[in-house]
PDB file of C-alpha atoms in Angstrom:
ATOM      1  CA  LEU A 483      36.430 217.013  75.392  1.00 64.00           C
ATOM      2  CA  ASP A 484      34.073 214.153  76.341  1.00 70.00           C
ATOM      3  CA  ASP A 485      31.994 213.667  73.145  1.00 75.00           C
ATOM      4  CA  SER A 486      32.770 217.113  71.704  1.00 76.00           C
ATOM      5  CA  VAL A 487      35.349 217.607  68.963  1.00 78.00           C
ATOM      6  CA  SER A 488      36.671 220.856  67.484  1.00 75.00           C
ATOM      7  CA  SER A 489      39.356 221.506  64.876  1.00 75.00           C
ATOM      8  CA  PHE A 490      40.626 223.934  62.257  1.00 74.00           C
ATOM      9  CA  ILE A 491      43.153 223.598  59.450  1.00 77.00           C
ATOM     10  CA  GLN A 492      46.389 225.495  58.865  1.00 79.00           C
ATOM     11  CA  ILE A 493      48.646 224.873  55.881  1.00 82.00           C
ATOM     12  CA  ARG A 494      52.378 225.474  56.265  1.00 78.00           C
ATOM     13  CA  GLY A 495      54.464 225.945  53.175  1.00 80.00           C
ATOM     14  CA  SER A 496      57.003 227.940  51.226  1.00 83.00           C
ATOM     15  CA  VAL A 497      56.277 230.622  48.626  1.00 90.00           C
ATOM     16  CA  PRO A 498      54.644 228.813  45.644  1.00 92.00           C
ATOM     17  CA  LEU A 499      57.007 230.221  43.013  1.00 92.00           C
ATOM     18  CA  PHE A 500      60.110 228.856  41.296  1.00 91.00           C
ATOM     19  CA  TRP A 501      63.056 230.265  43.246  1.00 88.00           C
ATOM     20  CA  GLU A 502      66.392 229.078  44.571  1.00 80.00           C
ATOM     21  CA  GLN A 503      69.300 230.041  46.814  1.00 73.00           C
ATOM     22  CA  PRO A 504      72.446 229.397  44.748  1.00 69.00           C
ATOM     23  CA  GLY A 505      76.019 229.300  46.031  1.00 60.00           C
ATOM     24  CA  LEU A 506      77.232 229.237  49.616  1.00 55.00           C
ATOM     25  CA  GLN A 507      74.608 230.550  52.019  1.00 53.00           C
ATOM     26  CA  VAL A 508      76.739 231.531  55.007  1.00 53.00           C
ATOM     27  CA  GLY A 509      75.229 234.335  57.078  1.00 54.00           C
ATOM     28  CA  SER A 510      73.017 235.489  54.211  1.00 57.00           C
ATOM     29  CA  HIS A 511      69.909 234.482  52.313  1.00 63.00           C
ATOM     30  CA  ARG A 512      70.497 235.281  48.654  1.00 76.00           C
ATOM     31  CA  VAL A 513      67.470 234.421  46.551  1.00 83.00           C
ATOM     32  CA  ARG A 514      67.179 234.091  42.792  1.00 86.00           C
ATOM     33  CA  MET A 515      63.956 233.640  40.850  1.00 89.00           C
ATOM     34  CA  SER A 516      64.651 230.693  38.555  1.00 88.00           C
ATOM     35  CA  ARG A 517      61.730 231.569  36.245  1.00 89.00           C
ATOM     36  CA  GLY A 518      60.200 234.802  35.042  1.00 91.00           C
ATOM     37  CA  PHE A 519      56.807 236.211  35.996  1.00 93.00           C
ATOM     38  CA  GLU A 520      54.949 234.679  33.047  1.00 92.00           C
ATOM     39  CA  ALA A 521      56.447 231.225  33.632  1.00 92.00           C
ATOM     40  CA  ASN A 522      55.655 231.363  37.364  1.00 93.00           C
ATOM     41  CA  ALA A 523      52.042 232.512  36.984  1.00 94.00           C
ATOM     42  CA  PRO A 524      50.417 229.227  35.786  1.00 93.00           C
ATOM     43  CA  ALA A 525      51.966 227.193  38.616  1.00 92.00           C
ATOM     44  CA  PHE A 526      50.982 229.871  41.158  1.00 95.00           C
ATOM     45  CA  ASP A 527      47.356 229.840  39.973  1.00 95.00           C
ATOM     46  CA  ARG A 528      47.195 226.026  39.971  1.00 93.00           C
ATOM     47  CA  HIS A 529      48.606 225.921  43.503  1.00 93.00           C
ATOM     48  CA  PHE A 530      45.851 228.091  44.939  1.00 93.00           C
ATOM     49  CA  ARG A 531      43.104 226.482  42.866  1.00 93.00           C
ATOM     50  CA  THR A 532      44.153 223.167  44.393  1.00 92.00           C
ATOM     51  CA  LEU A 533      44.173 224.600  47.926  1.00 90.00           C
ATOM     52  CA  LYS A 534      40.703 226.101  47.477  1.00 90.00           C
ATOM     53  CA  ASN A 535      39.339 222.857  46.042  1.00 90.00           C
ATOM     54  CA  LEU A 536      40.762 220.862  48.944  1.00 87.00           C
ATOM     55  CA  TYR A 537      40.141 223.215  51.868  1.00 82.00           C
ATOM     56  CA  GLY A 538      37.878 226.083  50.822  1.00 82.00           C
ATOM     57  CA  LYS A 539      38.453 229.715  51.813  1.00 82.00           C
ATOM     58  CA  GLN A 540      42.097 230.799  52.085  1.00 85.00           C
ATOM     59  CA  ILE A 541      43.951 233.470  54.047  1.00 84.00           C
ATOM     60  CA  ILE A 542      47.686 233.929  53.444  1.00 87.00           C
ATOM     61  CA  VAL A 543      49.899 235.062  56.306  1.00 83.00           C
ATOM     62  CA  ASN A 544      53.201 236.112  54.751  1.00 86.00           C
ATOM     63  CA  LEU A 545      55.983 236.002  57.355  1.00 82.00           C
ATOM     64  CA  LEU A 546      58.899 236.816  55.059  1.00 84.00           C
ATOM     65  CA  GLY A 547      61.269 239.492  56.346  1.00 80.00           C
ATOM     66  CA  ALA A 548      62.379 242.806  54.872  1.00 77.00           C
ATOM     67  CA  LYS A 549      66.061 241.902  54.549  1.00 76.00           C
ATOM     68  CA  GLU A 550      68.066 240.758  51.528  1.00 74.00           C
ATOM     69  CA  GLY A 551      66.482 238.056  49.383  1.00 77.00           C
ATOM     70  CA  GLU A 552      63.427 237.583  51.578  1.00 84.00           C
ATOM     71  CA  HIS A 553      62.164 241.053  50.659  1.00 87.00           C
ATOM     72  CA  MET A 554      62.426 240.307  46.932  1.00 89.00           C
ATOM     73  CA  LEU A 555      60.647 236.978  47.385  1.00 91.00           C
ATOM     74  CA  SER A 556      57.924 238.597  49.470  1.00 91.00           C
ATOM     75  CA  LYS A 557      57.319 241.271  46.818  1.00 92.00           C
ATOM     76  CA  ALA A 558      57.139 238.593  44.108  1.00 94.00           C
ATOM     77  CA  PHE A 559      54.590 236.675  46.208  1.00 94.00           C
ATOM     78  CA  GLN A 560      52.436 239.787  46.619  1.00 94.00           C
ATOM     79  CA  SER A 561      52.713 240.729  42.931  1.00 95.00           C
ATOM     80  CA  HIS A 562      51.641 237.278  41.765  1.00 96.00           C
ATOM     81  CA  LEU A 563      48.625 237.260  44.068  1.00 95.00           C
ATOM     82  CA  LYS A 564      47.587 240.745  42.913  1.00 95.00           C
ATOM     83  CA  ALA A 565      47.831 239.717  39.237  1.00 95.00           C
ATOM     84  CA  SER A 566      46.187 236.309  39.677  1.00 94.00           C
ATOM     85  CA  GLU A 567      42.593 235.139  39.387  1.00 92.00           C
ATOM     86  CA  HIS A 568      42.554 234.730  43.189  1.00 94.00           C
ATOM     87  CA  SER A 569      43.183 238.369  44.138  1.00 92.00           C
ATOM     88  CA  ALA A 570      39.507 239.085  44.863  1.00 91.00           C
ATOM     89  CA  ASP A 571      38.847 236.233  47.295  1.00 89.00           C
ATOM     90  CA  ILE A 572      42.234 235.507  48.937  1.00 88.00           C
ATOM     91  CA  LYS A 573      43.519 238.040  51.454  1.00 86.00           C
ATOM     92  CA  MET A 574      47.182 238.357  52.437  1.00 87.00           C
ATOM     93  CA  VAL A 575      48.476 239.574  55.797  1.00 82.00           C
ATOM     94  CA  ASN A 576      52.130 240.708  55.642  1.00 83.00           C
ATOM     95  CA  PHE A 577      54.498 241.291  58.514  1.00 77.00           C
ATOM     96  CA  ASP A 578      58.117 240.591  59.369  1.00 78.00           C
ATOM     97  CA  TYR A 579      57.667 237.838  61.946  1.00 70.00           C
ATOM     98  CA  HIS A 580      61.305 237.510  63.026  1.00 71.00           C
ATOM     99  CA  GLN A 581      61.741 241.259  63.466  1.00 75.00           C
ATOM    100  CA  MET A 582      58.549 241.492  65.483  1.00 73.00           C
ATOM    101  CA  VAL A 583      59.370 238.654  67.892  1.00 71.00           C
ATOM    102  CA  LYS A 584      63.048 239.586  68.162  1.00 70.00           C
ATOM    103  CA  GLY A 585      64.388 238.484  71.529  1.00 65.00           C
ATOM    104  CA  GLY A 586      61.518 236.044  72.019  1.00 61.00           C
ATOM    105  CA  LYS A 587      58.922 238.813  72.601  1.00 64.00           C
ATOM    106  CA  ALA A 588      55.968 237.020  71.028  1.00 64.00           C
ATOM    107  CA  GLU A 589      53.460 239.273  72.841  1.00 67.00           C
ATOM    108  CA  LYS A 590      53.999 241.892  70.101  1.00 67.00           C
ATOM    109  CA  LEU A 591      52.119 239.611  67.739  1.00 69.00           C
ATOM    110  CA  HIS A 592      48.809 240.383  69.426  1.00 70.00           C
ATOM    111  CA  SER A 593      48.840 244.028  68.277  1.00 70.00           C
ATOM    112  CA  VAL A 594      49.360 242.857  64.696  1.00 68.00           C
ATOM    113  CA  LEU A 595      46.927 239.955  64.717  1.00 68.00           C
ATOM    114  CA  LYS A 596      44.088 241.723  66.533  1.00 69.00           C
ATOM    115  CA  PRO A 597      42.933 243.743  63.459  1.00 70.00           C
ATOM    116  CA  GLN A 598      42.997 240.507  61.427  1.00 67.00           C
ATOM    117  CA  VAL A 599      40.932 238.389  63.828  1.00 63.00           C
ATOM    118  CA  GLN A 600      37.672 238.842  61.923  1.00 66.00           C
ATOM    119  CA  LYS A 601      39.286 237.583  58.710  1.00 68.00           C
ATOM    120  CA  PHE A 602      40.394 234.415  60.491  1.00 66.00           C
ATOM    121  CA  LEU A 603      37.021 233.872  62.142  1.00 64.00           C
ATOM    122  CA  GLU A 604      35.260 234.187  58.774  1.00 67.00           C
ATOM    123  CA  CYS A 605      36.991 230.938  57.852  1.00 67.00           C
ATOM    124  CA  GLY A 606      35.240 229.260  60.754  1.00 67.00           C
ATOM    125  CA  PHE A 607      36.087 225.928  62.334  1.00 70.00           C
ATOM    126  CA  PHE A 608      34.666 222.442  62.782  1.00 74.00           C
ATOM    127  CA  TYR A 609      32.605 221.584  65.878  1.00 72.00           C
ATOM    128  CA  PHE A 610      30.783 218.333  66.661  1.00 74.00           C
ATOM    129  CA  ASP A 611      29.045 217.815  70.017  1.00 74.00           C
ATOM    130  CA  GLY A 612      28.578 214.056  69.674  1.00 68.00           C
ATOM    131  CA  LYS A 613      25.067 214.363  68.234  1.00 64.00           C
ATOM    132  CA  GLU A 614      25.188 216.827  65.376  1.00 56.00           C
ATOM    133  CA  VAL A 615      27.564 219.173  63.608  1.00 49.00           C
ATOM    134  CA  LYS A 616      27.049 222.679  64.974  1.00 49.00           C
ATOM    135  CA  ARG A 617      29.357 224.408  62.520  1.00 43.00           C
ATOM    136  CA  PHE A 618      31.192 222.842  59.641  1.00 37.00           C
ATOM    137  CA  GLN A 619      33.469 225.382  58.084  1.00 37.00           C
ATOM    138  CA  ARG A 620      37.157 225.050  57.493  1.00 35.00           C
ATOM    139  CA  SER A 621      39.918 227.484  58.207  1.00 36.00           C
ATOM    140  CA  SER A 622      42.888 227.165  55.894  1.00 37.00           C
ATOM    141  CA  CYS A 623      45.443 229.802  56.772  1.00 40.00           C
ATOM    142  CA  LYS A 624      48.816 229.433  55.079  1.00 41.00           C
ATOM    143  CA  CYS A 625      51.065 230.504  57.892  1.00 43.00           C
ATOM    144  CA  CYS A 626      53.425 229.564  60.692  1.00 36.00           C
ATOM    145  CA  LEU A 627      51.636 231.077  63.706  1.00 44.00           C
ATOM    146  CA  GLN A 628      49.608 229.607  66.546  1.00 41.00           C
ATOM    147  CA  PHE A 629      46.365 231.540  66.049  1.00 52.00           C
ATOM    148  CA  LEU A 630      45.353 231.792  69.677  1.00 54.00           C
ATOM    149  CA  GLN A 631      42.273 233.846  68.771  1.00 59.00           C
ATOM    150  CA  MET A 632      40.905 230.889  66.827  1.00 63.00           C
ATOM    151  CA  LEU A 633      41.780 228.592  69.723  1.00 65.00           C
ATOM    152  CA  THR A 634      40.036 230.961  72.136  1.00 68.00           C
ATOM    153  CA  LYS A 635      36.802 230.715  70.129  1.00 69.00           C
ATOM    154  CA  GLN A 636      37.057 226.930  70.085  1.00 71.00           C
ATOM    155  CA  LEU A 637      37.610 226.850  73.848  1.00 70.00           C
ATOM    156  CA  GLU A 638      34.522 229.046  74.319  1.00 74.00           C
ATOM    157  CA  VAL A 639      32.400 226.634  72.270  1.00 71.00           C
ATOM    158  CA  LEU A 640      33.749 223.700  74.281  1.00 72.00           C
ATOM    159  CA  GLY A 641      32.888 225.505  77.522  1.00 73.00           C
ATOM    160  CA  LEU A 642      36.496 225.781  78.689  1.00 70.00           C
ATOM    161  CA  ALA A 643      37.041 229.544  78.506  1.00 69.00           C
ATOM    162  CA  GLU A 644      36.228 229.956  82.216  1.00 73.00           C
ATOM    163  CA  LYS A 645      38.847 227.406  83.276  1.00 75.00           C
ATOM    164  CA  PRO A 646      42.130 229.376  83.026  1.00 76.00           C
ATOM    165  CA  GLN A 647      44.392 226.614  84.352  1.00 80.00           C
ATOM    166  CA  LEU A 648      43.105 224.170  81.758  1.00 77.00           C
ATOM    167  CA  VAL A 649      43.402 226.789  79.005  1.00 74.00           C
ATOM    168  CA  THR A 650      46.997 227.585  80.001  1.00 81.00           C
ATOM    169  CA  ARG A 651      47.902 223.902  79.993  1.00 83.00           C
ATOM    170  CA  PHE A 652      46.247 223.446  76.604  1.00 77.00           C
ATOM    171  CA  GLN A 653      48.218 226.359  75.145  1.00 78.00           C
ATOM    172  CA  GLU A 654      51.472 224.890  76.477  1.00 86.00           C
ATOM    173  CA  VAL A 655      50.757 221.516  74.878  1.00 86.00           C
ATOM    174  CA  PHE A 656      49.677 223.188  71.631  1.00 80.00           C
ATOM    175  CA  ARG A 657      52.865 225.269  71.416  1.00 81.00           C
ATOM    176  CA  SER A 658      54.992 222.206  72.140  1.00 85.00           C
ATOM    177  CA  MET A 659      53.163 220.197  69.479  1.00 84.00           C
ATOM    178  CA  TRP A 660      53.554 223.068  66.989  1.00 78.00           C
ATOM    179  CA  SER A 661      57.287 223.286  67.710  1.00 78.00           C
ATOM    180  CA  VAL A 662      57.784 219.547  67.179  1.00 83.00           C
ATOM    181  CA  ASN A 663      55.821 219.747  63.932  1.00 80.00           C
ATOM    182  CA  GLY A 664      57.940 222.715  62.802  1.00 75.00           C
ATOM    183  CA  ASP A 665      61.122 220.764  63.478  1.00 76.00           C
ATOM    184  CA  SER A 666      59.820 217.814  61.461  1.00 78.00           C
ATOM    185  CA  VAL A 667      58.880 220.014  58.491  1.00 74.00           C
ATOM    186  CA  SER A 668      62.235 221.812  58.667  1.00 72.00           C
ATOM    187  CA  LYS A 669      64.152 218.525  58.662  1.00 72.00           C
ATOM    188  CA  ILE A 670      62.409 217.522  55.428  1.00 69.00           C
ATOM    189  CA  TYR A 671      63.337 220.633  53.426  1.00 65.00           C
ATOM    190  CA  ALA A 672      66.388 222.003  55.271  1.00 63.00           C
ATOM    191  CA  GLY A 673      67.979 218.938  56.840  1.00 62.00           C
ATOM    192  CA  THR A 674      67.860 220.335  60.407  1.00 65.00           C
ATOM    193  CA  GLY A 675      65.355 221.341  63.048  1.00 63.00           C
ATOM    194  CA  ALA A 676      63.827 224.829  62.940  1.00 60.00           C
ATOM    195  CA  LEU A 677      65.937 227.804  64.058  1.00 59.00           C
ATOM    196  CA  GLU A 678      64.934 229.286  67.423  1.00 57.00           C
ATOM    197  CA  GLY A 679      66.891 232.537  67.922  1.00 52.00           C
ATOM    198  CA  LYS A 680      66.229 232.630  71.674  1.00 54.00           C
ATOM    199  CA  ALA A 681      68.758 233.270  74.450  1.00 49.00           C
ATOM    200  CA  LYS A 682      72.391 232.197  74.314  1.00 48.00           C
ATOM    201  CA  ALA A 683      71.727 228.450  74.309  1.00 49.00           C
ATOM    202  CA  GLY A 684      69.239 228.855  71.478  1.00 53.00           C
ATOM    203  CA  LYS A 685      71.699 230.942  69.460  1.00 56.00           C
ATOM    204  CA  LEU A 686      74.426 228.314  69.886  1.00 56.00           C
ATOM    205  CA  LYS A 687      72.016 225.647  68.694  1.00 61.00           C
ATOM    206  CA  ASP A 688      70.961 227.876  65.772  1.00 58.00           C
ATOM    207  CA  GLY A 689      74.632 228.356  64.829  1.00 60.00           C
ATOM    208  CA  ALA A 690      75.213 224.610  64.708  1.00 61.00           C
ATOM    209  CA  ARG A 691      72.058 224.102  62.665  1.00 62.00           C
ATOM    210  CA  SER A 692      73.029 226.901  60.270  1.00 62.00           C
ATOM    211  CA  VAL A 693      76.368 225.185  59.596  1.00 62.00           C
ATOM    212  CA  THR A 694      74.552 221.901  58.974  1.00 64.00           C
ATOM    213  CA  ARG A 695      72.109 223.655  56.636  1.00 64.00           C
ATOM    214  CA  THR A 696      74.982 225.213  54.690  1.00 63.00           C
ATOM    215  CA  ILE A 697      76.501 221.764  54.129  1.00 62.00           C
ATOM    216  CA  GLN A 698      73.111 220.284  53.217  1.00 65.00           C
ATOM    217  CA  ASN A 699      72.213 223.134  50.836  1.00 64.00           C
ATOM    218  CA  ASN A 700      75.503 223.159  48.965  1.00 62.00           C
ATOM    219  CA  PHE A 701      76.376 219.471  48.764  1.00 62.00           C
ATOM    220  CA  PHE A 702      73.192 217.412  49.028  1.00 64.00           C
ATOM    221  CA  ASP A 703      70.281 219.483  47.655  1.00 67.00           C
ATOM    222  CA  SER A 704      70.963 218.574  44.021  1.00 68.00           C
ATOM    223  CA  SER A 705      70.819 214.858  44.838  1.00 69.00           C
ATOM    224  CA  LYS A 706      67.597 215.403  46.761  1.00 71.00           C
ATOM    225  CA  GLN A 707      66.077 217.253  43.782  1.00 69.00           C
ATOM    226  CA  GLU A 708      67.089 214.443  41.425  1.00 72.00           C
ATOM    227  CA  ALA A 709      65.372 211.929  43.718  1.00 72.00           C
ATOM    228  CA  ILE A 710      62.201 214.047  43.688  1.00 70.00           C
ATOM    229  CA  ASP A 711      62.351 214.251  39.871  1.00 70.00           C
ATOM    230  CA  VAL A 712      62.650 210.472  39.633  1.00 72.00           C
ATOM    231  CA  LEU A 713      59.629 209.995  41.914  1.00 72.00           C
ATOM    232  CA  LEU A 714      57.450 212.588  40.164  1.00 68.00           C
ATOM    233  CA  LEU A 715      58.606 212.328  36.556  1.00 65.00           C
ATOM    234  CA  GLY A 716      60.196 208.900  36.236  1.00 64.00           C
ATOM    235  CA  ASN A 717      63.561 210.408  35.299  1.00 60.00           C
ATOM    236  CA  THR A 718      65.882 213.312  36.097  1.00 56.00           C
ATOM    237  CA  LEU A 719      65.484 216.478  34.076  1.00 53.00           C
ATOM    238  CA  ASN A 720      68.062 219.116  34.932  1.00 54.00           C
ATOM    239  CA  SER A 721      68.981 220.815  31.671  1.00 55.00           C
ATOM    240  CA  ASP A 722      67.848 224.219  30.407  1.00 56.00           C
ATOM    241  CA  LEU A 723      65.656 222.427  27.870  1.00 54.00           C
ATOM    242  CA  ALA A 724      64.024 220.472  30.686  1.00 60.00           C
ATOM    243  CA  ASP A 725      63.264 223.717  32.558  1.00 63.00           C
ATOM    244  CA  LYS A 726      61.496 225.087  29.492  1.00 60.00           C
ATOM    245  CA  ALA A 727      59.610 221.812  29.096  1.00 59.00           C
ATOM    246  CA  ARG A 728      58.430 221.949  32.718  1.00 62.00           C
ATOM    247  CA  ALA A 729      57.083 225.454  32.163  1.00 65.00           C
ATOM    248  CA  LEU A 730      55.130 224.472  29.048  1.00 65.00           C
ATOM    249  CA  LEU A 731      53.991 220.883  29.652  1.00 64.00           C
ATOM    250  CA  THR A 732      51.861 219.214  32.312  1.00 69.00           C
ATOM    251  CA  THR A 733      53.421 216.792  34.798  1.00 69.00           C
ATOM    252  CA  SER A 734      51.594 213.831  33.225  1.00 73.00           C
ATOM    253  CA  SER A 735      52.965 214.736  29.772  1.00 71.00           C
ATOM    254  CA  LEU A 736      56.512 215.040  31.118  1.00 63.00           C
ATOM    255  CA  ARG A 737      56.251 211.723  32.918  1.00 69.00           C
ATOM    256  CA  GLY A 738      54.987 210.020  29.771  1.00 70.00           C
ATOM    257  CA  MET A 739      57.927 211.427  27.801  1.00 61.00           C
ATOM    258  CA  CYS A 740      60.380 210.198  30.453  1.00 61.00           C
ATOM    259  CA  LEU A 741      58.897 206.693  30.503  1.00 64.00           C
ATOM    260  CA  SER A 742      59.086 206.487  26.725  1.00 62.00           C
ATOM    261  CA  GLY A 743      62.809 207.327  26.840  1.00 53.00           C
ATOM    262  CA  PHE A 744      62.579 210.940  25.636  1.00 50.00           C
TER     263      PHE A 744
END
């Protein structure tokens, strides 16, 4: 607004463990942990060390559901955090997002998020008035929600809280931008836009996207993984021996072995 700038950071991502969804995934979400607890732990710790080095204080918002494989994955996520070196300084907020907003009733989120507001505000946000930095803290919340409480604080600092029409318009644009970003992220890892689950038209669109995802997951994911291996390691490693090597060796060591024709 004019010379003033305000921002905060959110990181969207999947559970940082080695897991997969084998076989046909039609109408279900079967999950299998591809490595044991001990083999997952080093990668989990490195992931959050990297996030803290890059962005500072972290808050995890775990939106996994309580059904089928999601519940198992959610429990594994919580167990790894509890057993890790980060348990003391990284907080996790858990709730079943899809169950809570079932039928498009997003207003239920406020009752869940309200007790957590202080945790989010402790992360802070960036504000520059054109002359000097008033606050320079970063919020890095690993989640998929539009934290309107954080936005409200930013709008107060910018002097816009008393202009409801402008605030409403800003929220509309923000939600639209978030939705477009979600679709883009979903297309990268799932091959389709994000599922909506709203009204009849939304459910028809979700059905079509689910069919597309099933085809993508079962016929094209292996090729995609091989391409990623080539980019990161210089070669494809898809044997049991390679899995053990990945668990024991660093990425730079693996890449060197691939380049030397191992």
